[in-house]
């Protein structure tokens, strides 16, 4: 069965500092990997995705993520955080063999301090 | 930009009552999903729907739940007899039929069962 672990429940970062959110997945074949962001009271917005090819993927809002097969990881990064990046971030894994259903991690809440 | 819409945004109901949550997926999409997020917990897959039938469902999706695409545009989730533990945010998602599945999520319906 596919599963996702986000080890960090809560991260606080200063505005302008860099951010890295960790994601580890468990899946036998090549997964489809996603990062979603959820602002308070809002739905889930896709930040970026990885299906194949270049292991460093660029997303919206200045985010990027790197797929590392050897570490079963798909960590999300942003070089310089803005106050508007305060939100909850979810890593998710999907696959064709599971009818594309997504399995989500528990989420990481990001707080940005001035 | 096309988006998934959901109504109502918030539904309050008494335990034992039936509720219907409504979703309008993106018009050319063919796969439809329901997920739920209990407060403070991870987003969980409920059911996927393709070609007018359920293609996969989770163990959460028991006989109290049903889905329907009544008119070619709406996609509904019905809970026949709500329980307190059904209180959650329910997200609808849709995707195109392709090798690379990206699910677009609606803003969610918050269901409160009293």
PDB file of N, CA and C in Angstrom, chain A residues 3-104:
ATOM      1  N   UNK A   3       1.924   5.021   1.037  1.00  0.00           N
ATOM      2  CA  UNK A   3       1.770   5.859   2.220  1.00  0.00           C
ATOM      3  C   UNK A   3       2.755   7.008   2.150  1.00  0.00           C
ATOM      4  N   UNK A   4       2.474   8.037   2.911  1.00  0.00           N
ATOM      5  CA  UNK A   4       3.291   9.240   2.925  1.00  0.00           C
ATOM      6  C   UNK A   4       3.536   9.653   4.369  1.00  0.00           C
ATOM      7  N   UNK A   5       4.772  10.031   4.656  1.00  0.00           N
ATOM      8  CA  UNK A   5       5.119  10.516   5.986  1.00  0.00           C
ATOM      9  C   UNK A   5       5.682  11.924   5.869  1.00  0.00           C
ATOM     10  N   UNK A   6       5.120  12.825   6.645  1.00  0.00           N
ATOM     11  CA  UNK A   6       5.672  14.160   6.781  1.00  0.00           C
ATOM     12  C   UNK A   6       6.141  14.284   8.236  1.00  0.00           C
ATOM     13  N   UNK A   7       7.442  14.213   8.455  1.00  0.00           N
ATOM     14  CA  UNK A   7       7.946  14.118   9.827  1.00  0.00           C
ATOM     15  C   UNK A   7       7.713  15.365  10.677  1.00  0.00           C
ATOM     16  N   UNK A   8       7.601  16.513  10.038  1.00  0.00           N
ATOM     17  CA  UNK A   8       7.482  17.769  10.772  1.00  0.00           C
ATOM     18  C   UNK A   8       6.028  18.211  10.834  1.00  0.00           C
ATOM     19  N   UNK A   9       5.500  18.296  12.054  1.00  0.00           N
ATOM     20  CA  UNK A   9       4.112  18.715  12.196  1.00  0.00           C
ATOM     21  C   UNK A   9       3.992  20.223  12.029  1.00  0.00           C
ATOM     22  N   UNK A  10       4.970  20.945  12.580  1.00  0.00           N
ATOM     23  CA  UNK A  10       4.903  22.393  12.585  1.00  0.00           C
ATOM     24  C   UNK A  10       6.307  22.954  12.392  1.00  0.00           C
ATOM     25  N   UNK A  11       6.422  23.923  11.503  1.00  0.00           N
ATOM     26  CA  UNK A  11       7.691  24.613  11.286  1.00  0.00           C
ATOM     27  C   UNK A  11       7.448  26.101  11.354  1.00  0.00           C
ATOM     28  N   UNK A  12       8.319  26.801  12.091  1.00  0.00           N
ATOM     29  CA  UNK A  12       8.271  28.266  12.143  1.00  0.00           C
ATOM     30  C   UNK A  12       9.515  28.793  11.449  1.00  0.00           C
ATOM     31  N   UNK A  13       9.315  29.751  10.570  1.00  0.00           N
ATOM     32  CA  UNK A  13      10.430  30.298   9.804  1.00  0.00           C
ATOM     33  C   UNK A  13      10.269  31.811   9.718  1.00  0.00           C
ATOM     34  N   UNK A  14      11.389  32.499   9.692  1.00  0.00           N
ATOM     35  CA  UNK A  14      11.359  33.955   9.555  1.00  0.00           C
ATOM     36  C   UNK A  14      11.137  34.343   8.101  1.00  0.00           C
ATOM     37  N   UNK A  15      10.444  35.457   7.926  1.00  0.00           N
ATOM     38  CA  UNK A  15      10.229  35.944   6.570  1.00  0.00           C
ATOM     39  C   UNK A  15      11.578  36.229   5.910  1.00  0.00           C
ATOM     40  N   UNK A  16      11.721  35.750   4.685  1.00  0.00           N
ATOM     41  CA  UNK A  16      12.979  35.915   3.968  1.00  0.00           C
ATOM     42  C   UNK A  16      13.926  34.745   4.124  1.00  0.00           C
ATOM     43  N   UNK A  17      13.694  33.914   5.095  1.00  0.00           N
ATOM     44  CA  UNK A  17      14.543  32.736   5.300  1.00  0.00           C
ATOM     45  C   UNK A  17      14.107  31.625   4.357  1.00  0.00           C
ATOM     46  N   UNK A  18      14.971  30.623   4.249  1.00  0.00           N
ATOM     47  CA  UNK A  18      14.641  29.478   3.390  1.00  0.00           C
ATOM     48  C   UNK A  18      13.761  28.485   4.146  1.00  0.00           C
ATOM     49  N   UNK A  19      13.064  27.669   3.390  1.00  0.00           N
ATOM     50  CA  UNK A  19      12.137  26.697   3.960  1.00  0.00           C
ATOM     51  C   UNK A  19      12.349  25.357   3.284  1.00  0.00           C
ATOM     52  N   UNK A  20      12.359  24.303   4.053  1.00  0.00           N
ATOM     53  CA  UNK A  20      12.356  22.952   3.492  1.00  0.00           C
ATOM     54  C   UNK A  20      11.385  22.089   4.272  1.00  0.00           C
ATOM     55  N   UNK A  21      10.473  21.478   3.565  1.00  0.00           N
ATOM     56  CA  UNK A  21       9.487  20.577   4.163  1.00  0.00           C
ATOM     57  C   UNK A  21       9.788  19.164   3.681  1.00  0.00           C
ATOM     58  N   UNK A  22       9.832  18.253   4.635  1.00  0.00           N
ATOM     59  CA  UNK A  22      10.213  16.886   4.304  1.00  0.00           C
ATOM     60  C   UNK A  22       9.012  16.010   3.988  1.00  0.00           C
ATOM     61  N   UNK A  23       9.237  15.105   3.054  1.00  0.00           N
ATOM     62  CA  UNK A  23       8.202  14.141   2.679  1.00  0.00           C
ATOM     63  C   UNK A  23       8.889  12.837   2.309  1.00  0.00           C
ATOM     64  N   UNK A  24       8.469  11.758   2.924  1.00  0.00           N
ATOM     65  CA  UNK A  24       8.945  10.427   2.561  1.00  0.00           C
ATOM     66  C   UNK A  24       7.745   9.578   2.165  1.00  0.00           C
ATOM     67  N   UNK A  25       7.906   8.773   1.145  1.00  0.00           N
ATOM     68  CA  UNK A  25       6.795   7.965   0.672  1.00  0.00           C
ATOM     69  C   UNK A  25       7.189   6.508   0.681  1.00  0.00           C
ATOM     70  N   UNK A  26       6.179   5.681   0.674  1.00  0.00           N
ATOM     71  CA  UNK A  26       6.379   4.247   0.591  1.00  0.00           C
ATOM     72  C   UNK A  26       5.501   3.729  -0.539  1.00  0.00           C
ATOM     73  N   UNK A  27       6.160   3.219  -1.569  1.00  0.00           N
ATOM     74  CA  UNK A  27       5.411   2.666  -2.696  1.00  0.00           C
ATOM     75  C   UNK A  27       6.354   1.834  -3.545  1.00  0.00           C
ATOM     76  N   UNK A  28       5.907   0.709  -4.029  1.00  0.00           N
ATOM     77  CA  UNK A  28       6.767  -0.221  -4.733  1.00  0.00           C
ATOM     78  C   UNK A  28       7.228   0.258  -6.094  1.00  0.00           C
ATOM     79  N   UNK A  29       6.328   0.833  -6.850  1.00  0.00           N
ATOM     80  CA  UNK A  29       6.671   1.250  -8.212  1.00  0.00           C
ATOM     81  C   UNK A  29       6.974   2.745  -8.214  1.00  0.00           C
ATOM     82  N   UNK A  30       7.141   3.297  -9.389  1.00  0.00           N
ATOM     83  CA  UNK A  30       7.372   4.736  -9.473  1.00  0.00           C
ATOM     84  C   UNK A  30       6.082   5.476  -9.148  1.00  0.00           C
ATOM     85  N   UNK A  31       6.135   6.300  -8.162  1.00  0.00           N
ATOM     86  CA  UNK A  31       4.912   7.013  -7.750  1.00  0.00           C
ATOM     87  C   UNK A  31       4.729   8.312  -8.517  1.00  0.00           C
ATOM     88  N   UNK A  32       3.525   8.795  -8.462  1.00  0.00           N
ATOM     89  CA  UNK A  32       3.280  10.178  -8.849  1.00  0.00           C
ATOM     90  C   UNK A  32       3.250  10.975  -7.553  1.00  0.00           C
ATOM     91  N   UNK A  33       4.000  12.049  -7.460  1.00  0.00           N
ATOM     92  CA  UNK A  33       4.161  12.782  -6.208  1.00  0.00           C
ATOM     93  C   UNK A  33       3.674  14.213  -6.357  1.00  0.00           C
ATOM     94  N   UNK A  34       3.043  14.701  -5.311  1.00  0.00           N
ATOM     95  CA  UNK A  34       2.422  16.011  -5.362  1.00  0.00           C
ATOM     96  C   UNK A  34       2.678  16.754  -4.045  1.00  0.00           C
ATOM     97  N   UNK A  35       2.715  18.068  -4.151  1.00  0.00           N
ATOM     98  CA  UNK A  35       2.621  18.925  -2.980  1.00  0.00           C
ATOM     99  C   UNK A  35       1.425  19.858  -3.160  1.00  0.00           C
ATOM    100  N   UNK A  36       0.571  19.865  -2.132  1.00  0.00           N
ATOM    101  CA  UNK A  36      -0.576  20.754  -2.110  1.00  0.00           C
ATOM    102  C   UNK A  36      -0.431  21.723  -0.933  1.00  0.00           C
ATOM    103  N   UNK A  37      -1.020  22.907  -1.072  1.00  0.00           N
ATOM    104  CA  UNK A  37      -1.037  23.876   0.011  1.00  0.00           C
ATOM    105  C   UNK A  37      -2.493  24.200   0.343  1.00  0.00           C
ATOM    106  N   UNK A  38      -2.744  24.356   1.633  1.00  0.00           N
ATOM    107  CA  UNK A  38      -4.089  24.681   2.100  1.00  0.00           C
ATOM    108  C   UNK A  38      -4.004  25.875   3.034  1.00  0.00           C
ATOM    109  N   UNK A  39      -4.532  26.995   2.605  1.00  0.00           N
ATOM    110  CA  UNK A  39      -4.611  28.165   3.476  1.00  0.00           C
ATOM    111  C   UNK A  39      -5.859  28.035   4.340  1.00  0.00           C
ATOM    112  N   UNK A  40      -5.883  28.705   5.473  1.00  0.00           N
ATOM    113  CA  UNK A  40      -7.024  28.565   6.390  1.00  0.00           C
ATOM    114  C   UNK A  40      -8.358  28.805   5.689  1.00  0.00           C
ATOM    115  N   UNK A  41      -9.272  27.869   5.848  1.00  0.00           N
ATOM    116  CA  UNK A  41     -10.601  27.998   5.255  1.00  0.00           C
ATOM    117  C   UNK A  41     -10.659  27.784   3.757  1.00  0.00           C
ATOM    118  N   UNK A  42      -9.544  27.395   3.167  1.00  0.00           N
ATOM    119  CA  UNK A  42      -9.492  27.218   1.719  1.00  0.00           C
ATOM    120  C   UNK A  42      -9.363  25.749   1.348  1.00  0.00           C
ATOM    121  N   UNK A  43      -9.502  25.487   0.070  1.00  0.00           N
ATOM    122  CA  UNK A  43      -9.312  24.128  -0.422  1.00  0.00           C
ATOM    123  C   UNK A  43      -7.849  23.838  -0.652  1.00  0.00           C
ATOM    124  N   UNK A  44      -7.587  22.780  -1.376  1.00  0.00           N
ATOM    125  CA  UNK A  44      -6.225  22.332  -1.645  1.00  0.00           C
ATOM    126  C   UNK A  44      -5.781  22.862  -3.009  1.00  0.00           C
ATOM    127  N   UNK A  45      -4.641  23.535  -2.998  1.00  0.00           N
ATOM    128  CA  UNK A  45      -4.092  24.062  -4.240  1.00  0.00           C
ATOM    129  C   UNK A  45      -2.817  23.318  -4.575  1.00  0.00           C
ATOM    130  N   UNK A  46      -2.705  22.855  -5.805  1.00  0.00           N
ATOM    131  CA  UNK A  46      -1.515  22.133  -6.228  1.00  0.00           C
ATOM    132  C   UNK A  46      -0.342  23.086  -6.395  1.00  0.00           C
ATOM    133  N   UNK A  47       0.765  22.774  -5.714  1.00  0.00           N
ATOM    134  CA  UNK A  47       1.986  23.571  -5.857  1.00  0.00           C
ATOM    135  C   UNK A  47       2.862  23.026  -6.980  1.00  0.00           C
ATOM    136  N   UNK A  48       3.029  21.716  -6.992  1.00  0.00           N
ATOM    137  CA  UNK A  48       3.854  21.093  -8.015  1.00  0.00           C
ATOM    138  C   UNK A  48       3.629  19.591  -8.001  1.00  0.00           C
ATOM    139  N   UNK A  49       4.165  18.949  -9.038  1.00  0.00           N
ATOM    140  CA  UNK A  49       3.978  17.508  -9.169  1.00  0.00           C
ATOM    141  C   UNK A  49       5.184  16.891  -9.865  1.00  0.00           C
ATOM    142  N   UNK A  50       5.376  15.618  -9.588  1.00  0.00           N
ATOM    143  CA  UNK A  50       6.419  14.851 -10.257  1.00  0.00           C
ATOM    144  C   UNK A  50       5.819  13.566 -10.803  1.00  0.00           C
ATOM    145  N   UNK A  51       6.045  13.342 -12.098  1.00  0.00           N
ATOM    146  CA  UNK A  51       5.608  12.088 -12.714  1.00  0.00           C
ATOM    147  C   UNK A  51       6.796  11.294 -13.232  1.00  0.00           C
ATOM    148  N   UNK A  52       7.699  11.982 -13.898  1.00  0.00           N
ATOM    149  CA  UNK A  52       8.880  11.322 -14.446  1.00  0.00           C
ATOM    150  C   UNK A  52       9.834  12.408 -14.936  1.00  0.00           C
ATOM    151  N   UNK A  53      11.016  11.989 -15.384  1.00  0.00           N
ATOM    152  CA  UNK A  53      11.948  12.942 -15.972  1.00  0.00           C
ATOM    153  C   UNK A  53      12.800  13.645 -14.932  1.00  0.00           C
ATOM    154  N   UNK A  54      13.035  14.913 -15.180  1.00  0.00           N
ATOM    155  CA  UNK A  54      13.898  15.717 -14.305  1.00  0.00           C
ATOM    156  C   UNK A  54      13.423  15.607 -12.856  1.00  0.00           C
ATOM    157  N   UNK A  55      14.347  15.250 -11.981  1.00  0.00           N
ATOM    158  CA  UNK A  55      13.954  15.013 -10.589  1.00  0.00           C
ATOM    159  C   UNK A  55      13.781  16.295  -9.795  1.00  0.00           C
ATOM    160  N   UNK A  56      14.192  17.405 -10.334  1.00  0.00           N
ATOM    161  CA  UNK A  56      13.964  18.697  -9.683  1.00  0.00           C
ATOM    162  C   UNK A  56      12.817  19.385 -10.421  1.00  0.00           C
ATOM    163  N   UNK A  57      11.718  19.582  -9.723  1.00  0.00           N
ATOM    164  CA  UNK A  57      10.548  20.164 -10.370  1.00  0.00           C
ATOM    165  C   UNK A  57      10.254  21.537  -9.788  1.00  0.00           C
ATOM    166  N   UNK A  58       9.833  22.418 -10.657  1.00  0.00           N
ATOM    167  CA  UNK A  58       9.483  23.777 -10.255  1.00  0.00           C
ATOM    168  C   UNK A  58       7.968  23.894 -10.168  1.00  0.00           C
ATOM    169  N   UNK A  59       7.525  24.657  -9.204  1.00  0.00           N
ATOM    170  CA  UNK A  59       6.089  24.835  -9.051  1.00  0.00           C
ATOM    171  C   UNK A  59       5.706  26.307  -9.011  1.00  0.00           C
ATOM    172  N   UNK A  60       4.520  26.529  -8.524  1.00  0.00           N
ATOM    173  CA  UNK A  60       4.044  27.903  -8.422  1.00  0.00           C
ATOM    174  C   UNK A  60       4.566  28.546  -7.138  1.00  0.00           C
ATOM    175  N   UNK A  61       4.457  29.849  -7.077  1.00  0.00           N
ATOM    176  CA  UNK A  61       4.813  30.627  -5.878  1.00  0.00           C
ATOM    177  C   UNK A  61       6.276  30.464  -5.480  1.00  0.00           C
ATOM    178  N   UNK A  62       7.138  30.098  -6.408  1.00  0.00           N
ATOM    179  CA  UNK A  62       8.559  30.011  -6.119  1.00  0.00           C
ATOM    180  C   UNK A  62       9.009  28.732  -5.434  1.00  0.00           C
ATOM    181  N   UNK A  63       8.131  27.747  -5.354  1.00  0.00           N
ATOM    182  CA  UNK A  63       8.473  26.472  -4.726  1.00  0.00           C
ATOM    183  C   UNK A  63       9.117  25.516  -5.720  1.00  0.00           C
ATOM    184  N   UNK A  64       9.956  24.647  -5.190  1.00  0.00           N
ATOM    185  CA  UNK A  64      10.524  23.560  -5.963  1.00  0.00           C
ATOM    186  C   UNK A  64      10.594  22.321  -5.082  1.00  0.00           C
ATOM    187  N   UNK A  65      10.705  21.169  -5.709  1.00  0.00           N
ATOM    188  CA  UNK A  65      10.833  19.925  -4.957  1.00  0.00           C
ATOM    189  C   UNK A  65      11.757  18.997  -5.712  1.00  0.00           C
ATOM    190  N   UNK A  66      12.445  18.155  -4.973  1.00  0.00           N
ATOM    191  CA  UNK A  66      13.387  17.217  -5.580  1.00  0.00           C
ATOM    192  C   UNK A  66      12.999  15.790  -5.228  1.00  0.00           C
ATOM    193  N   UNK A  67      12.858  14.977  -6.247  1.00  0.00           N
ATOM    194  CA  UNK A  67      12.562  13.562  -6.069  1.00  0.00           C
ATOM    195  C   UNK A  67      13.878  12.801  -5.931  1.00  0.00           C
ATOM    196  N   UNK A  68      14.010  12.093  -4.823  1.00  0.00           N
ATOM    197  CA  UNK A  68      15.210  11.267  -4.612  1.00  0.00           C
ATOM    198  C   UNK A  68      14.743   9.836  -4.382  1.00  0.00           C
ATOM    199  N   UNK A  69      14.877   9.028  -5.415  1.00  0.00           N
ATOM    200  CA  UNK A  69      14.401   7.653  -5.340  1.00  0.00           C
ATOM    201  C   UNK A  69      15.132   6.870  -4.261  1.00  0.00           C
ATOM    202  N   UNK A  70      16.446   7.089  -4.149  1.00  0.00           N
ATOM    203  CA  UNK A  70      17.254   6.318  -3.189  1.00  0.00           C
ATOM    204  C   UNK A  70      16.828   6.580  -1.753  1.00  0.00           C
ATOM    205  N   UNK A  71      16.271   7.745  -1.513  1.00  0.00           N
ATOM    206  CA  UNK A  71      15.831   8.102  -0.163  1.00  0.00           C
ATOM    207  C   UNK A  71      14.315   8.069  -0.023  1.00  0.00           C
ATOM    208  N   UNK A  72      13.608   7.711  -1.093  1.00  0.00           N
ATOM    209  CA  UNK A  72      12.138   7.732  -1.090  1.00  0.00           C
ATOM    210  C   UNK A  72      11.620   9.063  -0.557  1.00  0.00           C
ATOM    211  N   UNK A  73      12.209  10.131  -1.064  1.00  0.00           N
ATOM    212  CA  UNK A  73      11.832  11.443  -0.546  1.00  0.00           C
ATOM    213  C   UNK A  73      11.428  12.380  -1.677  1.00  0.00           C
ATOM    214  N   UNK A  74      10.658  13.365  -1.300  1.00  0.00           N
ATOM    215  CA  UNK A  74      10.194  14.396  -2.237  1.00  0.00           C
ATOM    216  C   UNK A  74      10.032  15.665  -1.406  1.00  0.00           C
ATOM    217  N   UNK A  75      11.159  16.276  -1.065  1.00  0.00           N
ATOM    218  CA  UNK A  75      11.145  17.436  -0.171  1.00  0.00           C
ATOM    219  C   UNK A  75      10.835  18.721  -0.927  1.00  0.00           C
ATOM    220  N   UNK A  76      10.099  19.565  -0.281  1.00  0.00           N
ATOM    221  CA  UNK A  76       9.678  20.846  -0.856  1.00  0.00           C
ATOM    222  C   UNK A  76      10.577  21.955  -0.326  1.00  0.00           C
ATOM    223  N   UNK A  77      10.965  22.868  -1.196  1.00  0.00           N
ATOM    224  CA  UNK A  77      11.848  23.953  -0.772  1.00  0.00           C
ATOM    225  C   UNK A  77      11.387  25.285  -1.345  1.00  0.00           C
ATOM    226  N   UNK A  78      11.746  26.320  -0.598  1.00  0.00           N
ATOM    227  CA  UNK A  78      11.575  27.681  -1.112  1.00  0.00           C
ATOM    228  C   UNK A  78      12.727  28.510  -0.567  1.00  0.00           C
ATOM    229  N   UNK A  79      13.450  29.215  -1.427  1.00  0.00           N
ATOM    230  CA  UNK A  79      14.655  29.931  -0.990  1.00  0.00           C
ATOM    231  C   UNK A  79      14.363  31.090  -0.029  1.00  0.00           C
ATOM    232  N   UNK A  80      13.225  31.776  -0.232  1.00  0.00           N
ATOM    233  CA  UNK A  80      12.945  32.956   0.565  1.00  0.00           C
ATOM    234  C   UNK A  80      11.438  33.026   0.820  1.00  0.00           C
ATOM    235  N   UNK A  81      11.060  32.830   2.061  1.00  0.00           N
ATOM    236  CA  UNK A  81       9.652  32.709   2.413  1.00  0.00           C
ATOM    237  C   UNK A  81       9.005  34.079   2.587  1.00  0.00           C
ATOM    238  N   UNK A  82       7.778  34.161   2.143  1.00  0.00           N
ATOM    239  CA  UNK A  82       6.973  35.373   2.292  1.00  0.00           C
ATOM    240  C   UNK A  82       5.902  35.112   3.338  1.00  0.00           C
ATOM    241  N   UNK A  83       5.394  36.174   3.968  1.00  0.00           N
ATOM    242  CA  UNK A  83       4.391  35.991   5.013  1.00  0.00           C
ATOM    243  C   UNK A  83       3.171  35.234   4.486  1.00  0.00           C
ATOM    244  N   UNK A  84       2.889  35.401   3.189  1.00  0.00           N
ATOM    245  CA  UNK A  84       1.713  34.745   2.610  1.00  0.00           C
ATOM    246  C   UNK A  84       1.904  33.240   2.447  1.00  0.00           C
ATOM    247  N   UNK A  85       3.104  32.741   2.691  1.00  0.00           N
ATOM    248  CA  UNK A  85       3.338  31.299   2.601  1.00  0.00           C
ATOM    249  C   UNK A  85       2.887  30.562   3.859  1.00  0.00           C
ATOM    250  N   UNK A  86       2.448  31.284   4.850  1.00  0.00           N
ATOM    251  CA  UNK A  86       1.928  30.639   6.059  1.00  0.00           C
ATOM    252  C   UNK A  86       0.688  29.843   5.693  1.00  0.00           C
ATOM    253  N   UNK A  87       0.731  28.535   5.900  1.00  0.00           N
ATOM    254  CA  UNK A  87      -0.355  27.647   5.461  1.00  0.00           C
ATOM    255  C   UNK A  87      -0.016  26.248   5.921  1.00  0.00           C
ATOM    256  N   UNK A  88      -0.885  25.305   5.537  1.00  0.00           N
ATOM    257  CA  UNK A  88      -0.581  23.906   5.778  1.00  0.00           C
ATOM    258  C   UNK A  88      -0.218  23.263   4.442  1.00  0.00           C
ATOM    259  N   UNK A  89       0.813  22.446   4.467  1.00  0.00           N
ATOM    260  CA  UNK A  89       1.348  21.843   3.264  1.00  0.00           C
ATOM    261  C   UNK A  89       1.221  20.323   3.356  1.00  0.00           C
ATOM    262  N   UNK A  90       0.683  19.765   2.279  1.00  0.00           N
ATOM    263  CA  UNK A  90       0.465  18.331   2.230  1.00  0.00           C
ATOM    264  C   UNK A  90       1.239  17.715   1.075  1.00  0.00           C
ATOM    265  N   UNK A  91       1.930  16.665   1.369  1.00  0.00           N
ATOM    266  CA  UNK A  91       2.565  15.833   0.358  1.00  0.00           C
ATOM    267  C   UNK A  91       1.607  14.684   0.060  1.00  0.00           C
ATOM    268  N   UNK A  92       1.526  14.279  -1.200  1.00  0.00           N
ATOM    269  CA  UNK A  92       0.617  13.200  -1.565  1.00  0.00           C
ATOM    270  C   UNK A  92       1.266  12.316  -2.617  1.00  0.00           C
ATOM    271  N   UNK A  93       0.876  11.049  -2.618  1.00  0.00           N
ATOM    272  CA  UNK A  93       1.374  10.086  -3.601  1.00  0.00           C
ATOM    273  C   UNK A  93       0.197   9.412  -4.272  1.00  0.00           C
ATOM    274  N   UNK A  94       0.325   9.170  -5.559  1.00  0.00           N
ATOM    275  CA  UNK A  94      -0.720   8.485  -6.309  1.00  0.00           C
ATOM    276  C   UNK A  94      -0.078   7.546  -7.299  1.00  0.00           C
ATOM    277  N   UNK A  95      -0.905   6.693  -7.898  1.00  0.00           N
ATOM    278  CA  UNK A  95      -0.377   5.777  -8.905  1.00  0.00           C
ATOM    279  C   UNK A  95      -1.498   5.301  -9.810  1.00  0.00           C
ATOM    280  N   UNK A  96      -1.130   4.893 -10.999  1.00  0.00           N
ATOM    281  CA  UNK A  96      -2.128   4.376 -11.942  1.00  0.00           C
ATOM    282  C   UNK A  96      -2.729   3.081 -11.427  1.00  0.00           C
ATOM    283  N   UNK A  97      -1.903   2.277 -10.786  1.00  0.00           N
ATOM    284  CA  UNK A  97      -2.411   0.974 -10.357  1.00  0.00           C
ATOM    285  C   UNK A  97      -3.437   1.107  -9.253  1.00  0.00           C
ATOM    286  N   UNK A  98      -3.445   2.218  -8.568  1.00  0.00           N
ATOM    287  CA  UNK A  98      -4.451   2.453  -7.527  1.00  0.00           C
ATOM    288  C   UNK A  98      -5.514   3.429  -7.996  1.00  0.00           C
ATOM    289  N   UNK A  99      -5.789   3.418  -9.302  1.00  0.00           N
ATOM    290  CA  UNK A  99      -6.820   4.267  -9.865  1.00  0.00           C
ATOM    291  C   UNK A  99      -6.557   5.739  -9.580  1.00  0.00           C
ATOM    292  N   UNK A 100      -5.295   6.060  -9.440  1.00  0.00           N
ATOM    293  CA  UNK A 100      -4.855   7.436  -9.241  1.00  0.00           C
ATOM    294  C   UNK A 100      -5.287   8.044  -7.912  1.00  0.00           C
ATOM    295  N   UNK A 101      -5.875   7.268  -7.006  1.00  0.00           N
ATOM    296  CA  UNK A 101      -6.291   7.880  -5.753  1.00  0.00           C
ATOM    297  C   UNK A 101      -5.049   8.398  -5.029  1.00  0.00           C
ATOM    298  N   UNK A 102      -5.224   9.478  -4.316  1.00  0.00           N
ATOM    299  CA  UNK A 102      -4.115  10.101  -3.621  1.00  0.00           C
ATOM    300  C   UNK A 102      -4.097   9.689  -2.154  1.00  0.00           C
ATOM    301  N   UNK A 103      -2.901   9.399  -1.674  1.00  0.00           N
ATOM    302  CA  UNK A 103      -2.697   9.193  -0.245  1.00  0.00           C
ATOM    303  C   UNK A 103      -1.920  10.390   0.270  1.00  0.00           C
ATOM    304  N   UNK A 104      -2.440  11.022   1.290  1.00  0.00           N
ATOM    305  CA  UNK A 104      -1.849  12.248   1.792  1.00  0.00           C
ATOM    306  C   UNK A 104      -1.048  11.996   3.062  1.00  0.00           C
TER     307      UNK A 104
END
